[in-house]
Amino acid sequence: MSQTKKETYFTQLDGIRFVAVALVLFDHWLAEKNVLPLGHLGVTMFFVLSGFLITRILIESKLKDDKIGRSHWFSVKQFIIRRSIRIFPIYFLAIFALYLFDVPPVRDTILWCLAYATNFYIAIHQHWMGTIDHLWSLAVEEQYYLIFPYLILFLPSKHYLKVLTLMILLSIGLRVFFYLQGSNWVIQYVLMPTCLDCFGLGGLMAYYFTFHKEAIFEKLANTWLVLLSFGVYAFSVYYTLHQQSITHLSHQFGTVVLERFVSALFCFFFIAKAVSGYQSFGKSFLENPAISYFGRISYGIYLYHNFIYNFYHTPQTSIVLRVLHKIQRIMPAVSSNVVFELFYYFIITIVVASLSWFLVEKPINHLKKHFTY
């Protein structure tokens, strides 16, 4: 690995990607057996991580543009091309396959899917989309990519802190507005502007890493802050679940407005420490070859997992469930064993995501070397 690669690639972030996608898998596959907001936390972790990586790439591109006298439009073009190469191929292949096999509701919502607007569809109709529920978060990220690069590349760097702070405040303010309006909770959950506190916190991490690494970032990348922020998050989840058990209302001010910010704050410190580098058990886990590999293919894992199995929407006639039931008949000991079922779904998802990685994603990703910043 070259010195440049060492300086720009954060090894432990692949492990963070795996943690994020694993939380989503557990949440979606366990369904009603799980009462913890694991999926929410996993998606938030992805958003904060994206905020860090994308902001850092854009800041470095701007600094290079300024240094060599290059137009920032060059960096805009390179960013769009490289993101498109990474994201679009398997997304559109998946949509094409779902359309071809008439998997509901893809044919009825094909234009929303193709336009990366499934989150708008969910917000407008105020209901989820079955097997393709999870595409809303990919839509949020894509919409964020369409706007944010221009803020970083064309604004003076002295304004970055104000912009990122404003993003966080705007996001929380919008969630408060929707809550006071009595809007359906799903609206504030899936819209891109109401997710900006996650991206903004990730952006702050990139800002401090780039401009104030020793003075501020290294102080933020502190194990005690990770533990403290997790404690605050855990308490907020406990308090929310306790209130729900008393009021029987599933979506209160805590869940609608505060949960995302509190979880994003924990993700901020959790990821910052990984950027700096965990030691001992954290290092062993996040840098484990298997965990790192799962992290590298996490985009495919996330994209495909809902098609492998969805508690609410997968028919009993699906080949995945037919094979599972046959195994359970042959091996009664694993019948109704939740751990075995999760392992079974996970293995199938890893196989599918691995095929996608080696046959489609990795070969296409090699094209990115022609579009360096």
Short mmCIF file of C-alpha atoms in Angstrom, two decimals:
data_model
loop_
_atom_site.label_atom_id
_atom_site.label_comp_id
_atom_site.label_asym_id
_atom_site.label_seq_id
_atom_site.Cartn_x
_atom_site.Cartn_y
_atom_site.Cartn_z
CA MET A 1 0.00 0.00 0.00
CA SER A 2 1.36 3.40 -0.98
CA GLN A 3 1.94 6.19 1.51
CA THR A 4 -0.90 8.17 -0.07
CA LYS A 5 -3.25 5.25 0.33
CA LYS A 6 -2.24 4.83 3.95
CA GLU A 7 -3.02 8.47 4.62
CA THR A 8 -6.46 8.47 2.95
CA TYR A 9 -7.88 5.03 3.71
CA PHE A 10 -9.17 4.43 7.22
CA THR A 11 -8.97 0.68 7.77
CA GLN A 12 -11.36 0.52 10.70
CA LEU A 13 -14.17 2.26 8.81
CA ASP A 14 -14.89 -0.96 6.91
CA GLY A 15 -15.61 -2.48 10.30
CA ILE A 16 -17.90 0.46 11.09
CA ARG A 17 -19.78 -0.21 7.84
CA PHE A 18 -20.33 -3.79 8.91
CA VAL A 19 -21.61 -2.72 12.33
CA ALA A 20 -24.06 -0.32 10.64
CA VAL A 21 -25.40 -2.86 8.15
CA ALA A 22 -25.57 -5.61 10.81
CA LEU A 23 -27.82 -3.37 12.95
CA VAL A 24 -30.16 -2.93 9.99
CA LEU A 25 -30.23 -6.66 9.24
CA PHE A 26 -31.02 -7.57 12.84
CA ASP A 27 -33.81 -4.99 12.94
CA HIS A 28 -35.43 -5.98 9.65
CA TRP A 29 -35.13 -9.75 10.07
CA LEU A 30 -36.15 -9.93 13.72
CA ALA A 31 -39.12 -7.62 13.11
CA GLU A 32 -41.56 -7.78 16.05
CA LYS A 33 -39.17 -9.93 18.09
CA ASN A 34 -37.00 -6.82 18.52
CA VAL A 35 -38.14 -3.66 20.31
CA LEU A 36 -34.86 -1.73 20.09
CA PRO A 37 -34.37 0.86 17.28
CA LEU A 38 -31.38 -1.01 15.83
CA GLY A 39 -32.28 -0.25 12.22
CA HIS A 40 -32.62 3.46 12.98
CA LEU A 41 -29.19 3.45 14.59
CA GLY A 42 -27.65 1.55 11.67
CA VAL A 43 -29.00 3.99 9.07
CA THR A 44 -27.92 6.96 11.19
CA MET A 45 -24.43 5.48 11.40
CA PHE A 46 -24.29 5.23 7.61
CA PHE A 47 -25.41 8.86 7.26
CA VAL A 48 -22.81 10.18 9.73
CA LEU A 49 -20.11 8.09 8.05
CA SER A 50 -21.10 9.41 4.63
CA GLY A 51 -21.07 12.94 5.98
CA PHE A 52 -17.49 12.47 7.17
CA LEU A 53 -16.12 10.76 4.06
CA ILE A 54 -17.87 12.95 1.50
CA THR A 55 -17.05 16.22 3.28
CA ARG A 56 -13.41 15.21 3.65
CA ILE A 57 -13.13 14.29 -0.04
CA LEU A 58 -14.69 17.60 -1.07
CA ILE A 59 -12.55 19.71 1.27
CA GLU A 60 -9.38 18.03 -0.01
CA SER A 61 -10.54 18.57 -3.61
CA LYS A 62 -11.17 22.25 -2.94
CA LEU A 63 -7.76 22.66 -1.31
CA LYS A 64 -6.11 21.00 -4.29
CA ASP A 65 -8.11 23.12 -6.75
CA ASP A 66 -7.00 26.28 -4.96
CA LYS A 67 -3.39 25.12 -4.80
CA ILE A 68 -3.01 24.33 -8.51
CA GLY A 69 -5.44 26.98 -9.79
CA ARG A 70 -7.96 24.44 -11.08
CA SER A 71 -11.67 25.13 -11.55
CA HIS A 72 -13.93 23.72 -8.87
CA TRP A 73 -16.23 22.52 -11.63
CA PHE A 74 -13.59 19.89 -12.41
CA SER A 75 -13.99 18.50 -8.89
CA VAL A 76 -17.79 18.62 -9.19
CA LYS A 77 -17.59 16.54 -12.36
CA GLN A 78 -15.15 14.04 -10.82
CA PHE A 79 -17.29 13.69 -7.70
CA ILE A 80 -20.49 13.02 -9.67
CA ILE A 81 -18.80 10.50 -11.96
CA ARG A 82 -17.10 8.61 -9.14
CA ARG A 83 -20.27 8.47 -7.03
CA SER A 84 -22.27 7.31 -10.05
CA ILE A 85 -19.78 4.53 -10.80
CA ARG A 86 -19.97 3.30 -7.21
CA ILE A 87 -23.71 3.59 -6.60
CA PHE A 88 -25.74 3.29 -9.79
CA PRO A 89 -24.81 -0.06 -11.42
CA ILE A 90 -26.18 -2.54 -8.89
CA TYR A 91 -29.00 -0.23 -7.84
CA PHE A 92 -30.42 -0.04 -11.35
CA LEU A 93 -29.69 -3.72 -11.98
CA ALA A 94 -31.69 -4.57 -8.86
CA ILE A 95 -34.57 -2.32 -9.92
CA PHE A 96 -34.53 -3.88 -13.41
CA ALA A 97 -34.62 -7.41 -11.97
CA LEU A 98 -37.46 -6.53 -9.58
CA TYR A 99 -39.40 -4.96 -12.43
CA LEU A 100 -38.78 -7.96 -14.70
CA PHE A 101 -40.05 -10.42 -12.07
CA ASP A 102 -42.92 -8.10 -11.13
CA VAL A 103 -41.99 -7.83 -7.46
CA PRO A 104 -44.51 -5.47 -5.82
CA PRO A 105 -44.64 -2.51 -5.79
CA VAL A 106 -41.81 -1.85 -8.28
CA ARG A 107 -43.88 -1.71 -11.47
CA ASP A 108 -46.39 0.65 -9.88
CA THR A 109 -43.62 2.93 -8.56
CA ILE A 110 -40.94 2.45 -11.20
CA LEU A 111 -40.46 6.17 -11.91
CA TRP A 112 -40.01 6.91 -8.21
CA CYS A 113 -37.43 4.12 -8.00
CA LEU A 114 -35.50 5.25 -11.06
CA ALA A 115 -35.47 8.87 -9.88
CA TYR A 116 -34.14 7.98 -6.40
CA ALA A 117 -37.31 9.46 -4.98
CA THR A 118 -38.79 6.58 -2.97
CA ASN A 119 -38.47 8.68 0.19
CA PHE A 120 -40.74 11.31 -1.40
CA TYR A 121 -43.23 8.58 -2.32
CA ILE A 122 -43.27 7.34 1.27
CA ALA A 123 -43.68 10.88 2.66
CA ILE A 124 -46.47 11.79 0.22
CA HIS A 125 -48.45 8.58 0.63
CA GLN A 126 -47.50 8.18 4.31
CA HIS A 127 -46.92 4.45 4.07
CA TRP A 128 -44.00 2.16 3.36
CA MET A 129 -43.22 0.31 0.14
CA GLY A 130 -42.97 -3.31 1.16
CA THR A 131 -39.93 -5.13 -0.17
CA ILE A 132 -38.28 -1.89 -1.29
CA ASP A 133 -38.86 0.00 2.00
CA HIS A 134 -35.13 0.34 2.60
CA LEU A 135 -34.42 2.21 -0.63
CA TRP A 136 -35.55 5.42 1.06
CA SER A 137 -32.15 5.85 2.73
CA LEU A 138 -30.32 5.44 -0.59
CA ALA A 139 -32.60 8.15 -1.99
CA VAL A 140 -31.70 10.46 0.91
CA GLU A 141 -27.97 9.96 0.29
CA GLU A 142 -28.31 10.58 -3.43
CA GLN A 143 -30.30 13.78 -2.88
CA TYR A 144 -27.65 14.93 -0.42
CA TYR A 145 -24.93 14.29 -3.02
CA LEU A 146 -26.77 16.49 -5.51
CA ILE A 147 -26.60 19.58 -3.28
CA PHE A 148 -23.79 19.37 -0.75
CA PRO A 149 -20.72 19.37 -3.07
CA TYR A 150 -21.50 22.88 -4.25
CA LEU A 151 -21.56 24.21 -0.67
CA ILE A 152 -18.12 22.86 0.10
CA LEU A 153 -16.45 23.52 -3.24
CA PHE A 154 -17.73 27.04 -3.87
CA LEU A 155 -18.02 28.53 -0.38
CA PRO A 156 -14.94 29.95 1.35
CA SER A 157 -13.66 27.50 3.95
CA LYS A 158 -14.17 30.10 6.69
CA HIS A 159 -17.92 29.48 6.34
CA TYR A 160 -17.79 25.67 6.68
CA LEU A 161 -18.38 25.61 10.41
CA LYS A 162 -21.40 27.89 10.12
CA VAL A 163 -22.89 25.86 7.25
CA LEU A 164 -22.47 22.53 9.00
CA THR A 165 -23.90 23.89 12.26
CA LEU A 166 -26.83 25.38 10.34
CA MET A 167 -27.50 21.99 8.72
CA ILE A 168 -27.78 20.38 12.15
CA LEU A 169 -30.05 23.08 13.54
CA LEU A 170 -32.22 23.15 10.40
CA SER A 171 -32.74 19.40 10.55
CA ILE A 172 -33.76 19.40 14.21
CA GLY A 173 -35.95 22.46 13.64
CA LEU A 174 -37.79 20.78 10.77
CA ARG A 175 -38.48 17.71 12.88
CA VAL A 176 -39.85 19.94 15.64
CA PHE A 177 -42.04 21.72 13.05
CA PHE A 178 -43.48 18.47 11.69
CA TYR A 179 -44.08 17.21 15.22
CA LEU A 180 -45.94 20.37 16.28
CA GLN A 181 -47.97 20.19 13.07
CA GLY A 182 -49.08 16.71 14.04
CA SER A 183 -47.65 15.24 10.86
CA ASN A 184 -47.24 11.51 10.41
CA TRP A 185 -43.85 10.54 11.89
CA VAL A 186 -42.81 8.86 8.67
CA ILE A 187 -42.60 12.26 6.91
CA GLN A 188 -39.87 13.63 9.16
CA TYR A 189 -38.10 10.29 9.16
CA VAL A 190 -37.52 9.85 5.42
CA LEU A 191 -37.01 13.35 4.03
CA MET A 192 -33.44 14.40 3.24
CA PRO A 193 -33.56 17.80 5.04
CA THR A 194 -34.68 16.12 8.28
CA CYS A 195 -31.61 13.85 8.12
CA LEU A 196 -29.12 16.69 7.79
CA ASP A 197 -28.02 16.62 11.43
CA CYS A 198 -26.42 13.22 10.72
CA PHE A 199 -24.58 14.49 7.65
CA GLY A 200 -23.74 17.74 9.41
CA LEU A 201 -22.12 15.96 12.36
CA GLY A 202 -20.14 13.80 9.93
CA GLY A 203 -19.12 16.99 8.14
CA LEU A 204 -17.95 18.56 11.41
CA MET A 205 -15.79 15.52 11.99
CA ALA A 206 -14.18 15.97 8.57
CA TYR A 207 -13.72 19.71 9.17
CA TYR A 208 -11.93 19.20 12.49
CA PHE A 209 -9.89 16.30 11.08
CA THR A 210 -8.68 18.44 8.18
CA PHE A 211 -8.15 21.82 9.81
CA HIS A 212 -7.80 21.15 13.55
CA LYS A 213 -6.62 17.56 13.82
CA GLU A 214 -4.40 17.88 16.86
CA ALA A 215 -6.14 20.78 18.59
CA ILE A 216 -9.72 19.45 18.41
CA PHE A 217 -10.19 16.18 16.51
CA GLU A 218 -7.83 14.09 18.62
CA LYS A 219 -9.66 15.31 21.71
CA LEU A 220 -13.01 14.30 20.23
CA ALA A 221 -11.69 10.85 19.29
CA ASN A 222 -11.76 9.80 22.91
CA THR A 223 -12.93 6.44 24.26
CA TRP A 224 -14.63 8.10 27.23
CA LEU A 225 -16.69 10.29 24.91
CA VAL A 226 -17.75 7.18 22.99
CA LEU A 227 -18.88 5.53 26.22
CA LEU A 228 -20.56 8.68 27.54
CA SER A 229 -22.47 9.32 24.29
CA PHE A 230 -23.53 5.67 24.16
CA GLY A 231 -24.78 5.96 27.73
CA VAL A 232 -26.86 9.01 26.79
CA TYR A 233 -28.22 7.19 23.75
CA ALA A 234 -29.02 4.04 25.74
CA PHE A 235 -30.81 6.10 28.40
CA SER A 236 -32.84 7.91 25.74
CA VAL A 237 -33.92 4.57 24.24
CA TYR A 238 -34.81 3.18 27.68
CA TYR A 239 -36.78 6.33 28.58
CA THR A 240 -38.63 6.29 25.26
CA LEU A 241 -39.58 2.62 25.58
CA HIS A 242 -40.70 3.24 29.17
CA GLN A 243 -42.89 6.18 28.10
CA GLN A 244 -44.36 4.11 25.29
CA SER A 245 -45.32 1.39 27.73
CA ILE A 246 -47.15 3.98 29.85
CA THR A 247 -48.82 6.10 27.16
CA HIS A 248 -49.13 3.39 24.47
CA LEU A 249 -48.01 6.02 21.96
CA SER A 250 -45.18 4.74 19.77
CA HIS A 251 -44.11 8.07 18.32
CA GLN A 252 -43.57 10.85 20.83
CA PHE A 253 -41.32 13.92 20.89
CA GLY A 254 -38.34 11.78 21.90
CA THR A 255 -38.64 9.33 19.03
CA VAL A 256 -39.75 11.82 16.38
CA VAL A 257 -37.38 14.70 17.16
CA LEU A 258 -34.54 13.72 19.47
CA GLU A 259 -33.71 10.08 18.78
CA ARG A 260 -31.92 10.72 15.48
CA PHE A 261 -29.74 13.51 16.90
CA VAL A 262 -28.83 11.58 20.07
CA SER A 263 -27.96 8.48 18.04
CA ALA A 264 -26.04 10.62 15.52
CA LEU A 265 -24.04 12.15 18.36
CA PHE A 266 -23.05 8.68 19.56
CA CYS A 267 -22.15 7.71 15.96
CA PHE A 268 -20.04 10.87 15.70
CA PHE A 269 -17.80 9.83 18.61
CA PHE A 270 -17.91 6.13 17.69
CA ILE A 271 -16.70 6.84 14.13
CA ALA A 272 -14.22 9.56 15.19
CA LYS A 273 -12.52 7.03 17.44
CA ALA A 274 -12.35 4.54 14.56
CA VAL A 275 -10.76 7.21 12.34
CA SER A 276 -8.17 7.79 15.04
CA GLY A 277 -7.89 4.04 15.59
CA TYR A 278 -9.30 1.78 18.28
CA GLN A 279 -6.86 -0.37 20.20
CA SER A 280 -7.17 -3.76 21.91
CA PHE A 281 -10.55 -5.47 21.32
CA GLY A 282 -11.93 -2.65 19.17
CA LYS A 283 -8.95 -2.87 16.83
CA SER A 284 -9.10 -6.67 16.65
CA PHE A 285 -12.80 -6.62 15.82
CA LEU A 286 -12.92 -3.73 13.34
CA GLU A 287 -9.77 -4.87 11.52
CA ASN A 288 -10.70 -8.56 11.47
CA PRO A 289 -10.36 -9.71 7.83
CA ALA A 290 -13.89 -11.15 7.70
CA ILE A 291 -15.45 -8.05 9.29
CA SER A 292 -13.48 -5.77 6.95
CA TYR A 293 -14.65 -7.79 3.94
CA PHE A 294 -18.29 -7.61 5.03
CA GLY A 295 -17.82 -3.87 5.43
CA ARG A 296 -16.44 -3.49 1.90
CA ILE A 297 -19.47 -5.25 0.44
CA SER A 298 -21.92 -3.57 2.85
CA TYR A 299 -23.61 -1.58 0.08
CA GLY A 300 -24.61 -4.83 -1.63
CA ILE A 301 -25.60 -6.40 1.69
CA TYR A 302 -27.87 -3.46 2.44
CA LEU A 303 -29.35 -3.35 -1.05
CA TYR A 304 -30.14 -7.07 -1.32
CA HIS A 305 -31.03 -8.11 2.24
CA ASN A 306 -34.68 -7.12 2.03
CA PHE A 307 -35.10 -9.16 -1.14
CA ILE A 308 -33.60 -12.23 0.54
CA TYR A 309 -36.07 -12.07 3.41
CA ASN A 310 -38.58 -9.61 4.79
CA PHE A 311 -40.66 -10.64 7.79
CA TYR A 312 -43.75 -8.83 6.56
CA HIS A 313 -43.54 -9.25 2.80
CA THR A 314 -41.67 -12.43 1.86
CA PRO A 315 -44.27 -15.06 0.78
CA GLN A 316 -44.03 -18.57 2.19
CA THR A 317 -43.66 -19.77 -1.41
CA SER A 318 -40.28 -18.01 -1.80
CA ILE A 319 -37.36 -20.34 -2.49
CA VAL A 320 -35.47 -18.93 0.51
CA LEU A 321 -38.23 -19.94 2.92
CA ARG A 322 -38.95 -23.25 1.17
CA VAL A 323 -35.31 -24.29 1.58
CA LEU A 324 -35.31 -23.10 5.20
CA HIS A 325 -38.39 -25.14 6.01
CA LYS A 326 -36.90 -28.20 4.34
CA ILE A 327 -33.73 -27.85 6.45
CA GLN A 328 -35.87 -27.50 9.58
CA ARG A 329 -37.80 -30.67 8.72
CA ILE A 330 -34.55 -32.57 8.22
CA MET A 331 -32.99 -31.04 11.36
CA PRO A 332 -35.80 -30.55 13.93
CA ALA A 333 -33.26 -29.18 16.43
CA VAL A 334 -33.05 -25.91 14.47
CA SER A 335 -36.80 -25.59 13.97
CA SER A 336 -38.01 -22.17 15.16
CA ASN A 337 -34.44 -21.33 16.18
CA VAL A 338 -34.07 -17.58 15.68
CA VAL A 339 -30.26 -17.66 15.75
CA PHE A 340 -30.15 -20.33 13.04
CA GLU A 341 -32.64 -18.42 10.89
CA LEU A 342 -30.63 -15.20 11.16
CA PHE A 343 -27.45 -17.10 10.27
CA TYR A 344 -29.22 -18.71 7.29
CA TYR A 345 -30.45 -15.36 5.92
CA PHE A 346 -27.04 -13.79 6.54
CA ILE A 347 -25.14 -16.50 4.63
CA ILE A 348 -27.44 -16.17 1.62
CA THR A 349 -27.13 -12.37 1.69
CA ILE A 350 -23.33 -12.56 1.89
CA VAL A 351 -23.23 -14.97 -1.08
CA VAL A 352 -25.44 -12.70 -3.19
CA ALA A 353 -23.53 -9.55 -2.16
CA SER A 354 -20.19 -11.27 -2.86
CA LEU A 355 -21.27 -12.30 -6.34
CA SER A 356 -22.41 -8.73 -6.91
CA TRP A 357 -19.08 -7.40 -5.63
CA PHE A 358 -16.80 -9.59 -7.73
CA LEU A 359 -18.90 -9.75 -10.90
CA VAL A 360 -20.23 -6.18 -11.08
CA GLU A 361 -19.09 -3.68 -8.45
CA LYS A 362 -15.36 -4.33 -8.23
CA PRO A 363 -14.75 -4.45 -12.02
CA ILE A 364 -16.76 -1.26 -12.54
CA ASN A 365 -15.07 0.45 -9.58
CA HIS A 366 -11.76 0.14 -11.40
CA LEU A 367 -13.08 2.82 -13.76
CA LYS A 368 -12.80 5.34 -10.93
CA LYS A 369 -9.02 5.43 -11.33
CA HIS A 370 -9.59 7.34 -14.57
CA PHE A 371 -11.44 10.06 -12.66
CA THR A 372 -9.11 11.04 -9.83
CA TYR A 373 -9.33 14.37 -8.07
#
